[in-house]
PDB file of C-alpha atoms in Angstrom:
ATOM      1  CA  MET A 255      37.951   4.295 -13.741  1.00 45.00           C
ATOM      2  CA  THR A 256      34.553   3.484 -15.204  1.00 54.00           C
ATOM      3  CA  THR A 257      33.626   4.620 -18.561  1.00 59.00           C
ATOM      4  CA  THR A 258      30.270   5.940 -19.739  1.00 62.00           C
ATOM      5  CA  PRO A 259      28.024   3.262 -21.886  1.00 68.00           C
ATOM      6  CA  SER A 260      27.862   3.811 -25.402  1.00 60.00           C
ATOM      7  CA  THR A 261      24.373   4.681 -26.728  1.00 60.00           C
ATOM      8  CA  GLY A 262      25.333   5.875 -30.308  1.00 60.00           C
ATOM      9  CA  SER A 263      25.964   3.801 -33.332  1.00 67.00           C
ATOM     10  CA  THR A 264      28.270   1.648 -31.201  1.00 85.00           C
ATOM     11  CA  PRO A 265      26.102  -0.731 -29.103  1.00 93.00           C
ATOM     12  CA  THR A 266      26.807  -1.236 -25.499  1.00 95.00           C
ATOM     13  CA  HIS A 267      27.967  -4.704 -24.453  1.00 96.00           C
ATOM     14  CA  ILE A 268      25.818  -6.354 -21.967  1.00 97.00           C
ATOM     15  CA  TRP A 269      27.220  -9.515 -20.426  1.00 97.00           C
ATOM     16  CA  VAL A 270      25.094 -11.564 -18.053  1.00 98.00           C
ATOM     17  CA  LEU A 271      27.249 -13.718 -15.983  1.00 98.00           C
ATOM     18  CA  VAL A 272      25.854 -17.320 -15.296  1.00 98.00           C
ATOM     19  CA  TYR A 273      27.130 -20.264 -13.347  1.00 97.00           C
ATOM     20  CA  PRO A 274      25.950 -23.904 -12.809  1.00 97.00           C
ATOM     21  CA  ASP A 275      22.560 -23.657 -10.757  1.00 97.00           C
ATOM     22  CA  PHE A 276      22.082 -20.022 -11.585  1.00 97.00           C
ATOM     23  CA  LEU A 277      18.370 -18.803 -11.311  1.00 97.00           C
ATOM     24  CA  LEU A 278      16.946 -18.660 -14.530  1.00 97.00           C
ATOM     25  CA  LEU A 279      14.798 -15.301 -14.441  1.00 96.00           C
ATOM     26  CA  ASP A 280      17.752 -13.583 -12.782  1.00 97.00           C
ATOM     27  CA  ALA A 281      19.418 -13.778 -16.169  1.00 97.00           C
ATOM     28  CA  THR A 282      16.720 -14.042 -18.684  1.00 97.00           C
ATOM     29  CA  GLY A 283      14.819 -11.072 -17.166  1.00 97.00           C
ATOM     30  CA  PRO A 284      17.560  -8.560 -17.816  1.00 98.00           C
ATOM     31  CA  VAL A 285      18.330 -10.117 -21.279  1.00 98.00           C
ATOM     32  CA  GLN A 286      14.671  -9.691 -22.276  1.00 98.00           C
ATOM     33  CA  VAL A 287      14.763  -5.977 -21.242  1.00 98.00           C
ATOM     34  CA  PHE A 288      17.721  -5.037 -23.405  1.00 98.00           C
ATOM     35  CA  SER A 289      16.478  -7.421 -26.173  1.00 98.00           C
ATOM     36  CA  THR A 290      12.956  -5.426 -25.957  1.00 98.00           C
ATOM     37  CA  ALA A 291      15.103  -2.204 -26.154  1.00 98.00           C
ATOM     38  CA  ASN A 292      16.536  -3.404 -29.313  1.00 98.00           C
ATOM     39  CA  ASP A 293      13.268  -4.267 -30.842  1.00 97.00           C
ATOM     40  CA  ASP A 294      12.178  -0.735 -30.064  1.00 97.00           C
ATOM     41  CA  ALA A 295      15.040   0.538 -31.915  1.00 96.00           C
ATOM     42  CA  ARG A 296      14.544  -1.622 -34.879  1.00 96.00           C
ATOM     43  CA  ASP A 297      10.871  -0.530 -35.205  1.00 96.00           C
ATOM     44  CA  ALA A 298      12.069   3.036 -35.126  1.00 95.00           C
ATOM     45  CA  GLY A 299      14.645   2.426 -37.928  1.00 95.00           C
ATOM     46  CA  LEU A 300      17.508   3.037 -35.566  1.00 95.00           C
ATOM     47  CA  PRO A 301      20.591   0.951 -34.675  1.00 96.00           C
ATOM     48  CA  GLU A 302      20.341  -1.590 -31.934  1.00 97.00           C
ATOM     49  CA  PRO A 303      21.549  -0.142 -28.656  1.00 97.00           C
ATOM     50  CA  TYR A 304      22.750  -3.267 -27.071  1.00 97.00           C
ATOM     51  CA  ARG A 305      24.811  -6.438 -27.842  1.00 97.00           C
ATOM     52  CA  ILE A 306      23.892  -8.990 -25.296  1.00 98.00           C
ATOM     53  CA  ALA A 307      25.687 -12.181 -24.296  1.00 97.00           C
ATOM     54  CA  LEU A 308      25.294 -14.750 -21.679  1.00 98.00           C
ATOM     55  CA  VAL A 309      28.934 -15.464 -20.295  1.00 98.00           C
ATOM     56  CA  SER A 310      30.203 -18.043 -18.080  1.00 97.00           C
ATOM     57  CA  LYS A 311      33.900 -19.085 -16.831  1.00 95.00           C
ATOM     58  CA  ASP A 312      34.251 -21.806 -19.761  1.00 95.00           C
ATOM     59  CA  GLY A 313      31.476 -20.957 -22.058  1.00 96.00           C
ATOM     60  CA  GLY A 314      29.095 -23.599 -23.295  1.00 97.00           C
ATOM     61  CA  ALA A 315      25.934 -25.055 -21.810  1.00 98.00           C
ATOM     62  CA  ILE A 316      25.151 -24.165 -18.238  1.00 98.00           C
ATOM     63  CA  ARG A 317      22.328 -25.753 -16.381  1.00 97.00           C
ATOM     64  CA  SER A 318      20.031 -23.291 -14.381  1.00 97.00           C
ATOM     65  CA  CYS A 319      18.566 -24.503 -11.008  1.00 95.00           C
ATOM     66  CA  SER A 320      15.306 -24.968 -12.863  1.00 95.00           C
ATOM     67  CA  GLY A 321      16.776 -27.679 -15.070  1.00 96.00           C
ATOM     68  CA  VAL A 322      16.657 -25.340 -18.114  1.00 97.00           C
ATOM     69  CA  THR A 323      20.107 -25.142 -19.989  1.00 97.00           C
ATOM     70  CA  VAL A 324      21.500 -22.078 -21.695  1.00 97.00           C
ATOM     71  CA  LEU A 325      24.259 -21.566 -24.181  1.00 97.00           C
ATOM     72  CA  THR A 326      27.004 -19.214 -23.021  1.00 98.00           C
ATOM     73  CA  GLN A 327      30.189 -17.509 -24.275  1.00 97.00           C
ATOM     74  CA  LYS A 328      33.429 -17.624 -22.505  1.00 96.00           C
ATOM     75  CA  LEU A 329      34.397 -14.936 -20.297  1.00 95.00           C
ATOM     76  CA  PRO A 330      35.831 -12.316 -22.497  1.00 91.00           C
ATOM     77  CA  ARG A 331      39.700 -12.109 -22.419  1.00 84.00           C
ATOM     78  CA  GLY A 332      39.583  -8.314 -22.864  1.00 71.00           C
ATOM     79  CA  THR A 333      36.915  -5.897 -21.257  1.00 61.00           C
ATOM     80  CA  THR A 334      35.432  -3.719 -23.693  1.00 75.00           C
ATOM     81  CA  PRO A 335      35.292  -0.317 -22.156  1.00 79.00           C
ATOM     82  CA  GLY A 336      31.753   0.982 -21.514  1.00 88.00           C
ATOM     83  CA  ALA A 337      30.317  -2.665 -21.031  1.00 95.00           C
ATOM     84  CA  THR A 338      27.779  -3.518 -18.408  1.00 97.00           C
ATOM     85  CA  LEU A 339      28.052  -6.634 -16.361  1.00 97.00           C
ATOM     86  CA  VAL A 340      25.130  -8.243 -14.659  1.00 98.00           C
ATOM     87  CA  VAL A 341      25.856 -11.091 -12.299  1.00 98.00           C
ATOM     88  CA  SER A 342      22.831 -13.503 -11.758  1.00 98.00           C
ATOM     89  CA  GLY A 343      22.116 -15.111  -8.355  1.00 96.00           C
ATOM     90  CA  GLY A 344      20.732 -18.530  -7.658  1.00 96.00           C
ATOM     91  CA  ARG A 345      21.334 -21.968  -5.767  1.00 94.00           C
ATOM     92  CA  GLY A 346      24.801 -22.241  -7.279  1.00 95.00           C
ATOM     93  CA  CYS A 347      25.982 -18.783  -5.762  1.00 95.00           C
ATOM     94  CA  GLU A 348      28.095 -20.658  -3.141  1.00 94.00           C
ATOM     95  CA  GLN A 349      29.991 -22.571  -5.859  1.00 93.00           C
ATOM     96  CA  ALA A 350      30.658 -19.319  -7.594  1.00 94.00           C
ATOM     97  CA  LEU A 351      31.918 -17.796  -4.519  1.00 96.00           C
ATOM     98  CA  ALA A 352      34.489 -20.625  -4.453  1.00 95.00           C
ATOM     99  CA  ASP A 353      35.550 -20.297  -8.071  1.00 95.00           C
ATOM    100  CA  ALA A 354      38.751 -18.327  -8.157  1.00 95.00           C
ATOM    101  CA  ALA A 355      38.919 -17.632 -11.739  1.00 94.00           C
ATOM    102  CA  THR A 356      35.428 -16.071 -12.121  1.00 95.00           C
ATOM    103  CA  LEU A 357      36.099 -13.900  -9.189  1.00 96.00           C
ATOM    104  CA  LYS A 358      39.240 -12.925 -10.561  1.00 95.00           C
ATOM    105  CA  TRP A 359      37.775 -12.047 -13.954  1.00 95.00           C
ATOM    106  CA  VAL A 360      34.925 -10.044 -12.129  1.00 96.00           C
ATOM    107  CA  THR A 361      37.616  -8.063 -10.163  1.00 95.00           C
ATOM    108  CA  ARG A 362      39.861  -7.322 -13.050  1.00 93.00           C
ATOM    109  CA  ALA A 363      36.951  -6.333 -15.483  1.00 93.00           C
ATOM    110  CA  TYR A 364      35.405  -4.004 -13.035  1.00 94.00           C
ATOM    111  CA  PRO A 365      37.625  -0.686 -13.676  1.00 93.00           C
ATOM    112  CA  ARG A 366      36.978  -0.891 -17.266  1.00 92.00           C
ATOM    113  CA  LEU A 367      33.191  -1.498 -16.770  1.00 94.00           C
ATOM    114  CA  ALA A 368      30.521   1.312 -17.020  1.00 95.00           C
ATOM    115  CA  ARG A 369      28.321  -0.517 -14.832  1.00 97.00           C
ATOM    116  CA  CYS A 370      28.879  -3.567 -12.661  1.00 97.00           C
ATOM    117  CA  CYS A 371      25.314  -4.991 -11.539  1.00 98.00           C
ATOM    118  CA  ALA A 372      23.921  -8.075  -9.568  1.00 98.00           C
ATOM    119  CA  VAL A 373      20.534  -9.449  -9.278  1.00 97.00           C
ATOM    120  CA  CYS A 374      19.377 -11.358  -6.410  1.00 96.00           C
ATOM    121  CA  THR A 375      22.097 -13.236  -4.684  1.00 96.00           C
ATOM    122  CA  GLY A 376      24.468 -12.269  -7.357  1.00 97.00           C
ATOM    123  CA  ALA A 377      25.107  -9.439  -4.822  1.00 97.00           C
ATOM    124  CA  PHE A 378      27.247 -11.968  -2.793  1.00 98.00           C
ATOM    125  CA  VAL A 379      29.679 -12.309  -5.942  1.00 97.00           C
ATOM    126  CA  LEU A 380      30.287  -8.700  -5.897  1.00 98.00           C
ATOM    127  CA  ALA A 381      30.598  -8.485  -2.145  1.00 97.00           C
ATOM    128  CA  HIS A 382      33.016 -11.528  -1.930  1.00 97.00           C
ATOM    129  CA  ALA A 383      35.095  -9.689  -4.678  1.00 96.00           C
ATOM    130  CA  GLY A 384      35.188  -6.691  -2.377  1.00 96.00           C
ATOM    131  CA  LEU A 385      33.349  -4.476  -4.693  1.00 97.00           C
ATOM    132  CA  LEU A 386      30.669  -3.639  -2.443  1.00 97.00           C
ATOM    133  CA  ASP A 387      32.632  -2.441   0.641  1.00 97.00           C
ATOM    134  CA  HIS A 388      31.257   0.465   2.075  1.00 96.00           C
ATOM    135  CA  ARG A 389      28.655   0.816  -0.541  1.00 96.00           C
ATOM    136  CA  ARG A 390      24.919   0.426  -0.315  1.00 94.00           C
ATOM    137  CA  ALA A 391      23.394  -2.737  -1.778  1.00 96.00           C
ATOM    138  CA  VAL A 392      20.413  -4.943  -1.777  1.00 94.00           C
ATOM    139  CA  THR A 393      19.485  -8.569  -2.453  1.00 95.00           C
ATOM    140  CA  HIS A 394      16.416 -10.807  -1.935  1.00 93.00           C
ATOM    141  CA  TRP A 395      14.739 -10.147   1.327  1.00 87.00           C
ATOM    142  CA  LEU A 396      15.317 -13.814   2.458  1.00 88.00           C
ATOM    143  CA  ASP A 397      18.967 -13.112   2.195  1.00 92.00           C
ATOM    144  CA  ALA A 398      19.504  -9.582   3.264  1.00 90.00           C
ATOM    145  CA  GLY A 399      20.390 -10.797   6.824  1.00 89.00           C
ATOM    146  CA  GLN A 400      22.931 -13.232   5.588  1.00 94.00           C
ATOM    147  CA  LEU A 401      24.513 -10.645   3.144  1.00 95.00           C
ATOM    148  CA  GLN A 402      25.174  -8.228   6.047  1.00 93.00           C
ATOM    149  CA  GLN A 403      26.516 -10.894   8.524  1.00 94.00           C
ATOM    150  CA  ARG A 404      29.071 -12.240   5.981  1.00 96.00           C
ATOM    151  CA  TYR A 405      30.108  -8.895   4.649  1.00 97.00           C
ATOM    152  CA  PRO A 406      29.774  -6.312   7.531  1.00 95.00           C
ATOM    153  CA  ALA A 407      31.471  -3.547   5.363  1.00 96.00           C
ATOM    154  CA  VAL A 408      28.439  -3.547   3.017  1.00 96.00           C
ATOM    155  CA  HIS A 409      25.627  -1.271   3.925  1.00 94.00           C
ATOM    156  CA  VAL A 410      22.654  -3.553   3.040  1.00 92.00           C
ATOM    157  CA  GLN A 411      19.387  -2.025   2.562  1.00 87.00           C
ATOM    158  CA  ASP A 412      16.459  -4.615   3.236  1.00 76.00           C
ATOM    159  CA  ASP A 413      13.714  -3.141   1.451  1.00 75.00           C
ATOM    160  CA  ALA A 414      14.758  -1.434  -1.915  1.00 84.00           C
ATOM    161  CA  ILE A 415      13.795  -2.899  -5.208  1.00 88.00           C
ATOM    162  CA  TYR A 416      17.283  -1.909  -6.598  1.00 92.00           C
ATOM    163  CA  ILE A 417      19.934   0.395  -5.527  1.00 93.00           C
ATOM    164  CA  LYS A 418      22.496   2.466  -7.433  1.00 94.00           C
ATOM    165  CA  ASP A 419      25.740   3.398  -5.478  1.00 95.00           C
ATOM    166  CA  GLY A 420      28.186   4.807  -8.043  1.00 94.00           C
ATOM    167  CA  PRO A 421      28.738   2.319 -10.834  1.00 96.00           C
ATOM    168  CA  LEU A 422      27.664  -0.574  -8.848  1.00 97.00           C
ATOM    169  CA  TYR A 423      23.869  -1.666  -8.967  1.00 97.00           C
ATOM    170  CA  THR A 424      22.172  -4.370  -6.955  1.00 97.00           C
ATOM    171  CA  SER A 425      18.694  -5.642  -7.021  1.00 95.00           C
ATOM    172  CA  ALA A 426      16.116  -7.587  -4.872  1.00 92.00           C
ATOM    173  CA  GLY A 427      15.307 -10.963  -5.835  1.00 84.00           C
ATOM    174  CA  ILE A 428      14.275 -12.648  -9.430  1.00 88.00           C
ATOM    175  CA  THR A 429      11.862 -10.173 -11.192  1.00 92.00           C
ATOM    176  CA  ALA A 430      13.835  -7.125  -9.724  1.00 93.00           C
ATOM    177  CA  GLY A 431      16.466  -7.668 -12.180  1.00 95.00           C
ATOM    178  CA  ILE A 432      13.820  -6.444 -14.597  1.00 96.00           C
ATOM    179  CA  ASP A 433      13.148  -3.330 -12.600  1.00 93.00           C
ATOM    180  CA  LEU A 434      16.980  -2.771 -12.666  1.00 96.00           C
ATOM    181  CA  SER A 435      17.349  -3.359 -16.139  1.00 97.00           C
ATOM    182  CA  LEU A 436      14.514  -0.905 -17.144  1.00 96.00           C
ATOM    183  CA  SER A 437      16.447   1.947 -15.057  1.00 95.00           C
ATOM    184  CA  LEU A 438      19.627   1.083 -17.045  1.00 97.00           C
ATOM    185  CA  VAL A 439      17.636   1.533 -20.140  1.00 97.00           C
ATOM    186  CA  GLU A 440      16.174   4.888 -19.025  1.00 95.00           C
ATOM    187  CA  GLU A 441      19.645   5.980 -18.242  1.00 95.00           C
ATOM    188  CA  ASP A 442      20.846   5.125 -21.802  1.00 96.00           C
ATOM    189  CA  LEU A 443      17.828   5.849 -23.890  1.00 96.00           C
ATOM    190  CA  GLY A 444      15.650   8.066 -21.851  1.00 95.00           C
ATOM    191  CA  ARG A 445      12.420   7.698 -20.047  1.00 91.00           C
ATOM    192  CA  LEU A 446      10.163   7.445 -23.136  1.00 93.00           C
ATOM    193  CA  VAL A 447      12.057   4.520 -24.536  1.00 96.00           C
ATOM    194  CA  ALA A 448      11.955   2.902 -21.148  1.00 94.00           C
ATOM    195  CA  GLN A 449       8.314   3.343 -20.863  1.00 92.00           C
ATOM    196  CA  ARG A 450       7.683   1.820 -24.364  1.00 95.00           C
ATOM    197  CA  VAL A 451       9.800  -1.272 -23.237  1.00 95.00           C
ATOM    198  CA  ALA A 452       8.072  -1.569 -19.819  1.00 92.00           C
ATOM    199  CA  LYS A 453       4.671  -1.617 -21.814  1.00 92.00           C
ATOM    200  CA  ARG A 454       5.967  -4.254 -24.151  1.00 94.00           C
ATOM    201  CA  LEU A 455       6.655  -6.389 -21.183  1.00 93.00           C
ATOM    202  CA  VAL A 456       3.442  -5.583 -19.312  1.00 87.00           C
ATOM    203  CA  VAL A 457       5.242  -4.482 -16.340  1.00 85.00           C
ATOM    204  CA  PHE A 458       5.803  -1.231 -14.153  1.00 80.00           C
ATOM    205  CA  LEU A 459       8.402   0.959 -15.126  1.00 80.00           C
ATOM    206  CA  LYS A 460       8.886   1.792 -11.450  1.00 77.00           C
ATOM    207  CA  ARG A 461       6.811  -0.410  -9.417  1.00 73.00           C
ATOM    208  CA  PRO A 462       5.113   1.002  -6.259  1.00 67.00           C
ATOM    209  CA  GLY A 463       6.682   0.224  -2.876  1.00 67.00           C
ATOM    210  CA  GLY A 464       9.685  -1.725  -1.663  1.00 68.00           C
ATOM    211  CA  GLN A 465      10.253  -5.548  -1.429  1.00 71.00           C
ATOM    212  CA  ARG A 466       8.979  -5.968   2.137  1.00 63.00           C
ATOM    213  CA  GLN A 467       5.427  -5.876   0.558  1.00 60.00           C
ATOM    214  CA  PHE A 468       6.230  -9.356  -0.738  1.00 65.00           C
ATOM    215  CA  SER A 469       7.683 -10.676   2.538  1.00 60.00           C
ATOM    216  CA  SER A 470       5.310 -12.891   4.682  1.00 49.00           C
ATOM    217  CA  GLU A 471       7.552 -12.379   7.659  1.00 49.00           C
ATOM    218  CA  LEU A 472       8.588  -8.792   8.385  1.00 44.00           C
ATOM    219  CA  LEU A 473      10.127  -9.130  11.638  1.00 47.00           C
ATOM    220  CA  ALA A 474      13.651 -10.024  12.203  1.00 43.00           C
ATOM    221  CA  GLN A 475      14.244 -13.763  12.446  1.00 45.00           C
ATOM    222  CA  ALA A 476      15.031 -14.284  16.047  1.00 44.00           C
ATOM    223  CA  ASP A 477      16.299 -17.120  18.437  1.00 48.00           C
ATOM    224  CA  ASP A 478      13.302 -19.093  19.718  1.00 55.00           C
ATOM    225  CA  GLN A 479      14.318 -18.521  23.155  1.00 67.00           C
ATOM    226  CA  GLY A 480      15.294 -14.843  22.431  1.00 81.00           C
ATOM    227  CA  ILE A 481      13.734 -11.526  23.628  1.00 86.00           C
ATOM    228  CA  GLY A 482      11.999 -11.283  20.286  1.00 85.00           C
ATOM    229  CA  ALA A 483      10.335 -14.438  20.484  1.00 84.00           C
ATOM    230  CA  GLN A 484       9.371 -13.860  24.098  1.00 89.00           C
ATOM    231  CA  LEU A 485       7.896 -10.586  23.099  1.00 90.00           C
ATOM    232  CA  THR A 486       6.105 -11.983  20.161  1.00 87.00           C
ATOM    233  CA  GLN A 487       4.385 -14.661  22.293  1.00 88.00           C
ATOM    234  CA  TRP A 488       3.351 -11.748  24.724  1.00 93.00           C
ATOM    235  CA  LEU A 489       2.207  -9.273  21.945  1.00 92.00           C
ATOM    236  CA  ARG A 490       0.415 -11.517  19.664  1.00 89.00           C
ATOM    237  CA  PRO A 491      -2.944 -11.832  21.804  1.00 92.00           C
ATOM    238  CA  ARG A 492      -2.902  -8.256  22.901  1.00 93.00           C
ATOM    239  CA  LEU A 493      -2.322  -6.497  19.537  1.00 93.00           C
ATOM    240  CA  LYS A 494      -5.802  -4.817  19.779  1.00 92.00           C
ATOM    241  CA  GLN A 495      -4.646  -3.013  22.904  1.00 93.00           C
ATOM    242  CA  THR A 496      -2.927  -0.029  23.398  1.00 93.00           C
ATOM    243  CA  ILE A 497       0.484  -1.209  24.510  1.00 94.00           C
ATOM    244  CA  GLY A 498       3.501   0.887  25.624  1.00 94.00           C
ATOM    245  CA  VAL A 499       7.053   0.026  26.172  1.00 95.00           C
ATOM    246  CA  GLU A 500       6.790   0.089  29.768  1.00 95.00           C
ATOM    247  CA  ALA A 501       4.149  -2.676  29.619  1.00 95.00           C
ATOM    248  CA  MET A 502       6.356  -4.772  27.259  1.00 94.00           C
ATOM    249  CA  ALA A 503       9.359  -4.490  29.639  1.00 93.00           C
ATOM    250  CA  GLN A 504       7.174  -5.335  32.606  1.00 94.00           C
ATOM    251  CA  ALA A 505       5.827  -8.340  30.856  1.00 93.00           C
ATOM    252  CA  LEU A 506       9.477  -9.771  30.230  1.00 93.00           C
ATOM    253  CA  ALA A 507      10.622  -8.649  33.832  1.00 93.00           C
ATOM    254  CA  LEU A 508      13.093  -6.391  32.268  1.00 93.00           C
ATOM    255  CA  SER A 509      13.682  -2.686  32.907  1.00 95.00           C
ATOM    256  CA  VAL A 510      12.838  -0.338  29.841  1.00 94.00           C
ATOM    257  CA  ARG A 511      16.440   0.245  29.094  1.00 94.00           C
ATOM    258  CA  THR A 512      17.291  -3.385  29.040  1.00 94.00           C
ATOM    259  CA  LEU A 513      14.498  -4.211  26.894  1.00 93.00           C
ATOM    260  CA  HIS A 514      15.823  -1.495  24.379  1.00 92.00           C
ATOM    261  CA  ARG A 515      19.250  -2.738  24.527  1.00 92.00           C
ATOM    262  CA  LYS A 516      18.658  -6.640  24.264  1.00 89.00           C
ATOM    263  CA  LEU A 517      15.973  -6.274  21.598  1.00 86.00           C
ATOM    264  CA  GLY A 518      18.302  -3.779  19.494  1.00 83.00           C
ATOM    265  CA  VAL A 519      21.130  -6.226  19.454  1.00 81.00           C
ATOM    266  CA  GLU A 520      18.890  -9.156  18.568  1.00 78.00           C
ATOM    267  CA  SER A 521      16.535  -7.584  15.947  1.00 73.00           C
ATOM    268  CA  GLY A 522      17.994  -4.073  15.276  1.00 73.00           C
ATOM    269  CA  ALA A 523      14.681  -2.583  16.387  1.00 80.00           C
ATOM    270  CA  THR A 524      13.152  -0.621  19.214  1.00 89.00           C
ATOM    271  CA  PRO A 525      10.383  -2.015  20.923  1.00 92.00           C
ATOM    272  CA  ALA A 526       7.878   0.445  19.508  1.00 91.00           C
ATOM    273  CA  GLN A 527       9.196  -0.543  15.862  1.00 87.00           C
ATOM    274  CA  PHE A 528       8.961  -4.168  16.796  1.00 89.00           C
ATOM    275  CA  LEU A 529       5.315  -3.668  17.642  1.00 91.00           C
ATOM    276  CA  THR A 530       4.699  -1.970  14.641  1.00 90.00           C
ATOM    277  CA  CYS A 531       6.384  -4.620  12.314  1.00 86.00           C
ATOM    278  CA  MET A 532       4.232  -7.314  14.115  1.00 88.00           C
ATOM    279  CA  ARG A 533       1.202  -5.387  13.601  1.00 91.00           C
ATOM    280  CA  LEU A 534       1.780  -5.048  10.094  1.00 89.00           C
ATOM    281  CA  ASP A 535       2.712  -8.497   9.556  1.00 85.00           C
ATOM    282  CA  VAL A 536      -0.596  -9.683  11.008  1.00 89.00           C
ATOM    283  CA  ALA A 537      -2.301  -7.059   8.925  1.00 90.00           C
ATOM    284  CA  CYS A 538      -0.788  -8.431   5.929  1.00 87.00           C
ATOM    285  CA  ALA A 539      -2.106 -11.985   6.637  1.00 85.00           C
ATOM    286  CA  LEU A 540      -5.571 -10.759   7.327  1.00 91.00           C
ATOM    287  CA  LEU A 541      -5.738  -8.544   4.096  1.00 89.00           C
ATOM    288  CA  GLU A 542      -4.935 -11.778   2.124  1.00 84.00           C
ATOM    289  CA  ARG A 543      -8.299 -13.136   3.340  1.00 87.00           C
ATOM    290  CA  ALA A 544     -11.510 -12.009   1.598  1.00 87.00           C
ATOM    291  CA  ASP A 545     -13.723 -12.327   4.775  1.00 91.00           C
ATOM    292  CA  VAL A 546     -12.036  -9.545   6.594  1.00 92.00           C
ATOM    293  CA  SER A 547     -12.744  -5.907   6.013  1.00 94.00           C
ATOM    294  CA  ILE A 548     -10.072  -3.315   5.900  1.00 94.00           C
ATOM    295  CA  LYS A 549     -11.762  -1.555   9.017  1.00 94.00           C
ATOM    296  CA  GLN A 550     -11.798  -4.941  10.941  1.00 95.00           C
ATOM    297  CA  VAL A 551      -7.963  -5.242   9.904  1.00 94.00           C
ATOM    298  CA  ALA A 552      -7.303  -1.990  11.468  1.00 94.00           C
ATOM    299  CA  ARG A 553      -9.155  -2.716  14.661  1.00 95.00           C
ATOM    300  CA  GLN A 554      -7.737  -6.300  15.082  1.00 94.00           C
ATOM    301  CA  THR A 555      -4.088  -5.246  14.767  1.00 94.00           C
ATOM    302  CA  GLY A 556      -4.239  -2.266  16.956  1.00 94.00           C
ATOM    303  CA  PHE A 557      -4.154   0.626  14.445  1.00 94.00           C
ATOM    304  CA  GLY A 558      -7.539   1.570  15.259  1.00 93.00           C
ATOM    305  CA  SER A 559      -8.797   3.257  12.093  1.00 94.00           C
ATOM    306  CA  GLU A 560      -8.241   2.713   8.307  1.00 94.00           C
ATOM    307  CA  TYR A 561      -6.462   5.998   8.248  1.00 94.00           C
ATOM    308  CA  ASN A 562      -3.784   4.728  10.641  1.00 94.00           C
ATOM    309  CA  LEU A 563      -3.611   1.597   8.918  1.00 94.00           C
ATOM    310  CA  ARG A 564      -3.086   3.333   5.526  1.00 93.00           C
ATOM    311  CA  ARG A 565      -0.429   5.576   7.128  1.00 93.00           C
ATOM    312  CA  ALA A 566       1.573   2.551   8.483  1.00 90.00           C
ATOM    313  CA  PHE A 567       1.547   0.802   5.203  1.00 89.00           C
ATOM    314  CA  ALA A 568       2.563   3.720   3.043  1.00 87.00           C
ATOM    315  CA  ALA A 569       5.390   4.491   5.549  1.00 85.00           C
ATOM    316  CA  HIS A 570       6.710   0.783   5.974  1.00 82.00           C
ATOM    317  CA  LEU A 571       5.617  -0.968   2.965  1.00 80.00           C
ATOM    318  CA  GLY A 572       5.379   1.922   0.255  1.00 79.00           C
ATOM    319  CA  VAL A 573       1.802   0.608  -0.631  1.00 83.00           C
ATOM    320  CA  VAL A 574      -1.565   1.243   0.959  1.00 89.00           C
ATOM    321  CA  PRO A 575      -3.730  -1.659   2.320  1.00 91.00           C
ATOM    322  CA  THR A 576      -6.139  -1.654  -0.660  1.00 91.00           C
ATOM    323  CA  GLU A 577      -3.140  -2.004  -3.124  1.00 87.00           C
ATOM    324  CA  TYR A 578      -1.776  -4.839  -0.979  1.00 84.00           C
ATOM    325  CA  ARG A 579      -5.098  -6.632  -1.060  1.00 87.00           C
ATOM    326  CA  ALA A 580      -5.407  -6.415  -4.705  1.00 82.00           C
ATOM    327  CA  ARG A 581      -1.996  -7.986  -5.272  1.00 74.00           C
ATOM    328  CA  PHE A 582      -2.030 -10.569  -2.702  1.00 72.00           C
ATOM    329  CA  GLY A 583      -5.665 -11.119  -1.478  1.00 72.00           C
TER     330      GLY A 583
END
């Protein structure tokens, strides 16, 4: 049974779990959010709401994958009720999965934690411990497919910045740990405090859109000889045209039913969804160029009008084309 985090005179313990070759910002991003919340409280003459510690299996110096070394405390022997655990991700995740002592500690600590969180590929640690079974979870868009494949009992979401499912929280890659931590501050201390913390950090309290807007490849990775690859090759020079499912099936010498079945197995998408994703992928690449107008992007990708392009972006990426261009153009 999990317990509610303390937000009164007794500070909430925040344990950020790291291991050799962890990703530095996965850990330091959340640390800075909670530390800035402490700064905000001190400025108001209030007790600090958080007690923050980087922890590792044996404690001591732990080298991140960027080469920067941090000093950590040894994993606590007793789990303070109401504590929050944040598991970082990074290149060393595979070693962490093979570390029975660390996994055992996470599993034993979980029932007494108020919240158990993961940033980026830290979700693999929680999944390997069985904590994400039959729950919704997210990780970096590059690793979402692998998380689903390795842990089929986990309901992997491929677009969310962060997800809460009961006491378990997971977030997308790297800076998404900041988004997640801001949401925890909001839970503990209220929206106004979280807004002040976000302003101090010069970040969104809730950033617009999902993580697909940061992916340069929206289509499912497909076998070079698979249906998706063949369909991509046929579609790419024809994106300006009106294309129906029947024409796609005919081009691949398949029935419509067989195309639906084979593409669904390979990519999880219908032919119409596959075409939309491909058009969006090309549209994103064009929007990153300064010499192509939004009207031209709409025409060249088969959306026809700026209105249709805007609707597709809002529905699938959570941002409009002008916002995408402002960020990545």
